[in-house]
Short mmCIF file of C-alpha atoms in Angstrom, two decimals:
data_model
loop_
_atom_site.label_atom_id
_atom_site.label_comp_id
_atom_site.label_asym_id
_atom_site.label_seq_id
_atom_site.Cartn_x
_atom_site.Cartn_y
_atom_site.Cartn_z
CA MET A 9 0.00 0.00 0.00
CA ASN A 10 1.32 3.41 -0.92
CA PHE A 11 0.20 5.74 1.86
CA GLU A 12 0.81 9.46 1.75
CA LYS A 13 3.13 10.80 4.44
CA TYR A 14 1.23 12.01 7.48
CA PRO A 15 0.94 15.82 7.81
CA PHE A 16 3.12 15.94 10.91
CA GLU A 17 5.87 14.00 9.15
CA LYS A 18 5.69 16.48 6.28
CA LEU A 19 5.92 19.31 8.80
CA ASN A 20 9.05 17.83 10.37
CA GLU A 21 10.64 17.64 6.93
CA LEU A 22 9.61 21.20 6.10
CA LEU A 23 11.17 22.56 9.29
CA GLU A 24 14.27 20.36 9.22
CA GLY A 25 17.45 22.37 9.58
CA ILE A 26 15.70 25.56 10.71
CA ILE A 27 17.06 26.94 13.99
CA PRO A 28 14.21 28.67 15.84
CA ASN A 29 14.57 31.89 17.79
CA GLU A 30 15.66 30.82 21.30
CA GLU A 31 14.27 34.02 22.82
CA TYR A 32 10.92 32.23 22.82
CA ALA A 33 9.82 28.91 24.27
CA LEU A 34 8.55 26.46 21.68
CA SER A 35 4.80 26.65 21.14
CA VAL A 36 3.11 23.86 19.16
CA LEU A 37 -0.25 24.74 17.61
CA THR A 38 -0.33 21.86 15.17
CA ILE A 39 -2.12 18.91 16.74
CA GLY A 40 -5.73 18.69 17.89
CA GLU A 41 -4.83 17.35 21.31
CA PRO A 42 -6.32 19.16 24.32
CA LYS A 43 -3.59 20.34 26.71
CA PHE A 44 -5.82 20.17 29.77
CA GLU A 45 -5.70 17.54 32.48
CA THR A 46 -8.28 14.81 32.22
CA PRO A 47 -10.93 15.50 34.90
CA GLN A 48 -10.09 13.88 38.22
CA PHE A 49 -13.30 11.85 38.49
CA ILE A 50 -12.41 10.10 35.24
CA GLN A 51 -8.88 9.38 36.44
CA ASP A 52 -10.19 8.10 39.76
CA LYS A 53 -12.54 5.66 38.06
CA LEU A 54 -9.67 4.28 36.01
CA LYS A 55 -7.53 3.76 39.13
CA GLU A 56 -10.39 2.13 41.03
CA THR A 57 -11.04 -0.49 38.35
CA THR A 58 -7.58 -1.82 37.51
CA SER A 59 -8.47 -5.20 39.04
CA SER A 60 -10.65 -5.85 35.98
CA LEU A 61 -7.49 -6.09 33.87
CA GLN A 62 -7.72 -9.82 34.55
CA LYS A 63 -10.69 -9.98 32.15
CA TYR A 64 -10.56 -10.14 28.37
CA PRO A 65 -12.68 -7.27 27.04
CA SER A 66 -15.52 -8.16 24.70
CA THR A 67 -15.67 -6.78 21.19
CA ILE A 68 -19.11 -5.28 21.72
CA GLY A 69 -18.06 -3.56 24.95
CA GLU A 70 -19.57 -3.89 28.41
CA PRO A 71 -23.29 -3.07 28.70
CA PHE A 72 -22.54 -0.16 31.05
CA LEU A 73 -20.34 1.46 28.40
CA ARG A 74 -22.94 1.17 25.65
CA GLU A 75 -25.58 2.48 28.03
CA SER A 76 -23.44 5.52 28.85
CA MET A 77 -23.01 6.26 25.14
CA ILE A 78 -26.74 5.87 24.58
CA ASN A 79 -27.31 8.23 27.53
CA PHE A 80 -25.00 10.78 25.91
CA VAL A 81 -26.87 10.63 22.60
CA LYS A 82 -30.19 11.04 24.43
CA ALA A 83 -28.97 13.94 26.59
CA ARG A 84 -27.27 15.77 23.73
CA PHE A 85 -29.49 15.07 20.73
CA ASP A 86 -32.75 13.82 22.31
CA ILE A 87 -32.48 10.57 20.35
CA THR A 88 -33.13 7.18 21.92
CA LEU A 89 -30.88 4.49 20.48
CA HIS A 90 -31.25 0.75 20.97
CA MET A 91 -28.26 -1.41 21.87
CA SER A 92 -28.27 -2.76 18.31
CA GLN A 93 -27.76 0.76 16.97
CA ILE A 94 -24.43 1.53 18.64
CA VAL A 95 -21.01 -0.15 18.69
CA PRO A 96 -18.18 1.12 20.93
CA SER A 97 -14.83 1.60 19.23
CA PHE A 98 -11.22 2.10 20.28
CA GLY A 99 -11.42 5.82 19.61
CA THR A 100 -12.67 6.79 16.18
CA ARG A 101 -9.41 6.65 14.26
CA GLU A 102 -9.50 2.85 14.06
CA VAL A 103 -13.14 2.71 13.01
CA LEU A 104 -12.63 5.44 10.40
CA PHE A 105 -9.86 3.30 8.96
CA ASN A 106 -11.41 -0.16 9.12
CA PHE A 107 -15.11 0.59 8.55
CA PRO A 108 -14.55 1.63 4.92
CA GLN A 109 -12.60 -1.60 4.33
CA PHE A 110 -15.55 -3.56 5.73
CA ALA A 111 -18.17 -1.55 3.82
CA LEU A 112 -16.37 -1.62 0.48
CA PHE A 113 -14.97 -5.16 0.53
CA ASP A 114 -17.64 -6.70 -1.69
CA LYS A 115 -17.74 -3.81 -4.17
CA LYS A 116 -16.13 -4.61 -7.52
CA ASN A 117 -15.03 -1.04 -8.21
CA PRO A 118 -15.56 0.76 -4.91
CA VAL A 119 -15.99 4.53 -4.80
CA ILE A 120 -15.62 6.63 -1.66
CA ALA A 121 -16.19 10.37 -1.30
CA PHE A 122 -15.01 12.51 1.58
CA THR A 123 -14.56 16.14 2.47
CA ASN A 124 -11.41 17.90 1.26
CA PRO A 125 -9.31 19.13 3.12
CA PHE A 126 -9.54 16.22 5.51
CA TYR A 127 -8.36 14.06 8.38
CA GLN A 128 -5.85 11.85 6.59
CA ILE A 129 -7.31 8.59 7.92
CA TYR A 130 -10.10 8.99 5.33
CA GLU A 131 -7.56 8.84 2.52
CA GLY A 132 -5.69 5.97 4.17
CA ALA A 133 -8.92 3.99 4.38
CA ALA A 134 -9.59 4.62 0.71
CA ILE A 135 -6.12 3.37 -0.23
CA ALA A 136 -6.52 0.26 1.95
CA SER A 137 -9.90 -0.38 0.31
CA ARG A 138 -8.52 0.09 -3.23
CA ALA A 139 -11.29 2.62 -3.71
CA GLU A 140 -11.60 5.42 -6.19
CA VAL A 141 -11.80 8.75 -4.37
CA ILE A 142 -14.14 11.64 -5.09
CA HIS A 143 -13.20 14.76 -3.13
CA ILE A 144 -15.95 16.93 -1.68
CA ASP A 145 -14.16 20.27 -1.91
CA LEU A 146 -14.69 22.74 0.94
CA THR A 147 -13.77 26.23 -0.22
CA LYS A 148 -14.23 29.82 0.89
CA GLU A 149 -16.50 30.28 -2.12
CA ASN A 150 -18.94 27.56 -0.97
CA GLY A 151 -18.69 28.54 2.69
CA PHE A 152 -16.77 25.32 3.41
CA LYS A 153 -20.05 23.40 3.11
CA ALA A 154 -20.28 19.95 1.55
CA ASN A 155 -21.93 19.55 -1.82
CA LEU A 156 -21.61 16.96 -4.57
CA SER A 157 -23.39 16.51 -7.88
CA ASP A 158 -25.97 13.79 -8.38
CA GLU A 159 -23.74 12.40 -11.13
CA ASP A 160 -20.98 11.81 -8.60
CA LEU A 161 -23.31 10.63 -5.85
CA LYS A 162 -24.77 7.94 -8.10
CA ARG A 163 -21.28 6.40 -8.26
CA CYS A 164 -20.61 6.47 -4.51
CA ASP A 165 -20.68 3.44 -2.25
CA LEU A 166 -19.59 5.35 0.86
CA VAL A 167 -19.53 9.06 1.74
CA ILE A 168 -17.72 10.47 4.78
CA LEU A 169 -18.66 13.94 5.96
CA ASN A 170 -16.95 15.72 8.83
CA PHE A 171 -19.07 18.41 10.48
CA PRO A 172 -18.21 20.29 12.59
CA ASN A 173 -15.22 20.29 10.29
CA ASN A 174 -11.53 19.77 10.81
CA PRO A 175 -9.71 21.89 9.67
CA THR A 176 -12.07 24.65 8.46
CA SER A 177 -14.30 24.85 11.60
CA ALA A 178 -17.38 24.97 9.35
CA SER A 179 -20.72 23.52 10.50
CA MET A 180 -23.76 22.34 8.57
CA SER A 181 -27.37 22.75 9.64
CA LYS A 182 -29.76 19.92 10.37
CA ALA A 183 -31.66 20.78 7.20
CA ASP A 184 -28.51 20.71 5.06
CA LEU A 185 -27.42 17.40 6.57
CA GLY A 186 -30.95 16.14 5.94
CA GLU A 187 -30.47 16.72 2.23
CA TRP A 188 -27.47 14.41 2.36
CA VAL A 189 -29.60 11.76 4.09
CA LYS A 190 -32.14 12.01 1.28
CA LYS A 191 -29.39 11.49 -1.28
CA ALA A 192 -28.04 8.47 0.63
CA LEU A 193 -31.47 6.87 0.41
CA GLU A 194 -32.08 7.91 -3.19
CA PHE A 195 -28.75 6.63 -4.49
CA ASP A 196 -28.29 3.87 -1.88
CA PHE A 197 -24.87 4.72 -0.47
CA ILE A 198 -23.68 4.60 3.14
CA LEU A 199 -23.43 8.07 4.65
CA VAL A 200 -21.15 8.67 7.64
CA ASN A 201 -20.60 11.85 9.61
CA ASP A 202 -17.45 12.11 11.73
CA GLU A 203 -18.80 14.15 14.65
CA CYS A 204 -15.75 14.22 16.93
CA TYR A 205 -16.02 17.99 17.39
CA SER A 206 -19.77 18.11 18.04
CA GLU A 207 -19.31 19.00 21.72
CA ILE A 208 -16.83 21.86 21.28
CA TYR A 209 -19.43 24.54 20.56
CA PHE A 210 -19.99 28.01 22.00
CA ASP A 211 -23.67 28.91 21.79
CA GLU A 212 -26.59 26.72 22.83
CA ALA A 213 -28.73 28.30 20.13
CA THR A 214 -26.37 27.20 17.35
CA LYS A 215 -24.90 23.99 18.74
CA PRO A 216 -24.08 21.51 15.98
CA ALA A 217 -26.69 19.05 14.79
CA SER A 218 -26.00 15.35 14.48
CA LEU A 219 -26.58 13.45 11.26
CA LEU A 220 -28.86 11.22 13.37
CA GLU A 221 -31.04 14.26 14.10
CA ALA A 222 -31.02 15.11 10.41
CA SER A 223 -32.05 11.57 9.54
CA ILE A 224 -35.10 11.78 11.78
CA PHE A 225 -35.78 15.31 10.49
CA VAL A 226 -36.30 13.95 6.97
CA GLY A 227 -38.28 10.91 8.12
CA ASN A 228 -35.55 8.26 8.13
CA ASN A 229 -36.29 7.13 11.69
CA SER A 230 -34.47 3.80 11.33
CA PHE A 231 -31.26 5.55 10.20
CA LYS A 232 -31.14 3.42 7.05
CA ASN A 233 -27.74 3.96 5.35
CA VAL A 234 -26.82 6.53 8.03
CA LEU A 235 -24.04 6.31 10.62
CA VAL A 236 -22.24 8.72 12.92
CA MET A 237 -18.97 8.45 14.82
CA ASN A 238 -18.06 10.31 17.98
CA SER A 239 -15.39 10.30 20.68
CA ILE A 240 -14.61 11.59 24.16
CA SER A 241 -11.07 12.59 23.18
CA LYS A 242 -11.90 16.25 22.56
CA ARG A 243 -14.99 16.69 24.75
CA SER A 244 -13.40 15.21 27.89
CA SER A 245 -9.73 16.00 27.29
CA ALA A 246 -9.15 12.25 27.41
CA PRO A 247 -7.66 11.09 24.09
CA GLY A 248 -5.68 8.41 25.92
CA LEU A 249 -8.87 6.55 26.87
CA ARG A 250 -9.49 5.78 23.19
CA SER A 251 -13.24 5.71 23.60
CA GLY A 252 -15.52 6.28 20.65
CA PHE A 253 -18.55 4.78 18.96
CA ILE A 254 -20.26 4.26 15.64
CA ALA A 255 -24.05 4.50 15.71
CA GLY A 256 -27.03 4.39 13.37
CA ASP A 257 -28.21 1.74 10.91
CA ALA A 258 -28.61 -1.47 12.96
CA ASP A 259 -28.44 -3.75 9.92
CA ILE A 260 -25.05 -2.40 8.88
CA LEU A 261 -23.76 -2.47 12.46
CA LYS A 262 -24.80 -6.09 12.97
CA GLU A 263 -22.50 -7.20 10.15
CA TYR A 264 -19.78 -4.72 11.12
CA LEU A 265 -19.75 -6.08 14.67
CA GLN A 266 -19.06 -9.56 13.34
CA TYR A 267 -16.17 -8.13 11.32
CA ARG A 268 -14.82 -6.40 14.44
CA THR A 269 -14.48 -9.70 16.28
CA TYR A 270 -11.55 -10.38 13.95
CA VAL A 271 -10.03 -6.90 14.20
CA GLY A 272 -9.01 -7.36 17.84
CA CYS A 273 -9.27 -3.78 19.08
CA ALA A 274 -11.57 -4.18 22.08
CA SER A 275 -11.03 -1.63 24.84
CA PRO A 276 -9.64 -2.88 28.19
CA VAL A 277 -12.35 -2.94 30.87
CA PRO A 278 -10.74 -0.26 33.12
CA LEU A 279 -10.71 2.10 30.16
CA GLN A 280 -14.36 1.29 29.54
CA GLU A 281 -15.16 2.04 33.19
CA ALA A 282 -13.46 5.44 33.00
CA ALA A 283 -14.99 6.21 29.64
CA ALA A 284 -18.49 5.40 30.89
CA VAL A 285 -18.35 7.99 33.66
CA ALA A 286 -17.07 10.52 31.12
CA TRP A 287 -19.87 9.81 28.64
CA ASN A 288 -22.46 10.07 31.41
CA ASP A 289 -21.30 13.48 32.65
CA GLN A 290 -22.01 16.69 30.74
CA GLU A 291 -20.87 19.26 33.32
CA HIS A 292 -17.13 18.86 32.77
CA VAL A 293 -17.65 19.26 29.02
CA ALA A 294 -19.37 22.59 29.55
CA GLY A 295 -16.31 23.69 31.51
CA PHE A 296 -13.99 22.88 28.62
CA ARG A 297 -16.29 24.72 26.20
CA LYS A 298 -15.86 27.89 28.26
CA ILE A 299 -12.08 27.61 27.94
CA TYR A 300 -12.20 27.13 24.18
CA LYS A 301 -14.66 29.97 23.74
CA LYS A 302 -12.37 32.27 25.71
CA ASN A 303 -9.47 31.24 23.48
CA PHE A 304 -11.47 32.20 20.40
CA GLU A 305 -12.38 35.53 22.00
CA ILE A 306 -8.67 36.15 22.54
CA ALA A 307 -7.98 35.20 18.92
CA ASN A 308 -10.72 37.55 17.75
CA GLU A 309 -9.20 40.35 19.84
CA ILE A 310 -5.62 39.78 18.65
CA LEU A 311 -6.00 38.40 15.11
CA GLY A 312 -9.50 39.56 14.18
CA THR A 313 -10.55 36.00 13.38
CA PRO A 314 -14.25 35.12 13.73
CA ILE A 315 -15.54 32.84 16.47
CA PRO A 316 -16.83 29.67 14.77
CA GLU A 317 -19.85 27.68 15.87
CA ALA A 318 -17.67 24.72 16.87
CA THR A 319 -14.22 23.04 17.01
CA PHE A 320 -11.00 24.54 18.38
CA TYR A 321 -9.33 25.37 15.06
CA ILE A 322 -8.52 28.57 13.23
CA TRP A 323 -8.29 28.16 9.46
CA LEU A 324 -6.18 31.23 8.77
CA GLU A 325 -5.70 32.51 5.25
CA VAL A 326 -2.11 33.48 4.43
CA LYS A 327 -0.20 34.28 1.24
CA ASP A 328 2.12 31.26 1.13
CA GLU A 329 1.43 28.67 3.80
CA LEU A 330 4.78 26.89 3.48
CA GLU A 331 6.93 30.00 3.72
CA PHE A 332 4.69 31.36 6.48
CA THR A 333 5.14 28.16 8.49
CA LYS A 334 8.91 28.07 8.08
CA ASN A 335 9.45 31.74 8.88
CA LEU A 336 7.07 31.73 11.84
CA TYR A 337 9.00 28.84 13.35
CA LYS A 338 12.33 30.50 12.65
CA GLU A 339 11.41 33.94 14.00
CA LYS A 340 8.90 33.17 16.78
CA ASN A 341 9.44 29.45 17.61
CA VAL A 342 5.80 28.68 16.85
CA LYS A 343 4.70 25.59 14.92
CA VAL A 344 1.52 25.64 12.84
CA LEU A 345 0.29 23.20 10.18
CA PRO A 346 0.23 24.21 6.49
CA GLY A 347 -3.23 23.71 5.06
CA SER A 348 -1.85 22.14 1.91
CA PHE A 349 -0.72 19.17 4.02
CA LEU A 350 -4.40 18.52 4.81
CA GLY A 351 -5.88 18.71 1.34
CA ARG A 352 -5.52 17.50 -2.22
CA ASN A 353 -5.91 19.13 -5.63
CA GLY A 354 -4.81 22.50 -4.29
CA LEU A 355 -7.28 22.57 -1.41
CA GLY A 356 -5.70 24.01 1.75
CA LYS A 357 -3.16 26.01 -0.22
CA GLY A 358 -2.94 29.52 1.22
CA TYR A 359 -4.12 28.46 4.71
CA ILE A 360 -2.61 27.37 7.99
CA ARG A 361 -4.39 25.44 10.73
CA ILE A 362 -4.01 26.64 14.30
CA ALA A 363 -5.20 24.48 17.21
CA LEU A 364 -6.31 26.56 20.21
CA VAL A 365 -5.80 23.83 22.80
CA GLU A 366 -3.80 25.68 25.48
CA ASN A 367 -4.96 27.69 28.51
CA GLU A 368 -5.89 31.36 28.28
CA GLU A 369 -2.49 32.68 29.34
CA LYS A 370 -0.50 30.58 26.87
CA THR A 371 -3.00 31.26 24.10
CA ARG A 372 -2.75 35.02 24.54
CA GLU A 373 1.05 34.93 24.62
CA VAL A 374 1.51 32.80 21.51
CA LEU A 375 -1.17 34.58 19.47
CA THR A 376 0.53 37.86 20.32
CA ARG A 377 3.72 36.35 18.93
CA LEU A 378 1.82 35.32 15.82
CA LYS A 379 0.35 38.80 15.40
CA ASP A 380 3.78 40.41 15.75
CA PHE A 381 5.09 38.06 13.07
CA ILE A 382 2.23 38.94 10.70
CA ASN A 383 2.76 42.65 11.26
CA GLY A 384 6.52 42.05 10.94
#
């Protein structure tokens, strides 16, 4: 398999040999990893349950874990899922990689479409599936919203959306997502939304909709052909727990669960215990949202960037993203990610991605550095 180099490997190569300004401490704004301590109650649960390491974890996950995920979906989206409609995963990265291989295995000439720019696992999954790729281009001109012609959709076997979006921070309304559900039914393709940033929002009135909500909105109450993925990594500042799920069409999930018994990526029971208390609690997530919102307010004050509806990314337009990245590192010891490393066919060119995952003090200091560099 000929996989593209990962964006962070490309970044290391781009910056190789550059000696940064030692007047400043290194600040890394490249990776979407929250820099906040995992809440103590989650850590405590993990410590309390280490004795269950003596047990092999089941592929389907313990009932208490699935129930906690179902509780989350009910509390957040007012949707009641059955046990057959949700499968826990070891984070969402593994399921984003192996689900397309499962879904496309029996297709003679498989076709997958996904948003562009993108989380590179989508492309890796396409390569592993030997699938033809159709890019759903997100541009400033289309408001970074997903759209694809009927001619292309008729060819698709699987479509992966990602809203709220990494890296552009764009969101799509329930009505707009509902149009995608209609197309999935009309042209009989599997529609997935990667919703890992659904809980990093800043206004209750405009909080992101789930594709599951959109499915019900257009009358697809059984979620036929519709699936979502979500994770506690961002919402709970707990990426190390590797707790996610895939939910929706029970018929698809029944077969996918059988496939997963061979994958061998069941979560250890202590991790499930800790993840369950995280999924069941909404208060700590609200606390993290306040921090991220404050970071965007600081960015708006210093850089003039708008506050998005969701995510913790700034998709900043620059003249030359590669030169910008190299010179920023050299002069201010700040690492950002060139947008062209996240897209194909020219998408992402002229942008950098900034992850606002530090505390208020560090965010203000490094964005001031960034502003001084821009004003240079």
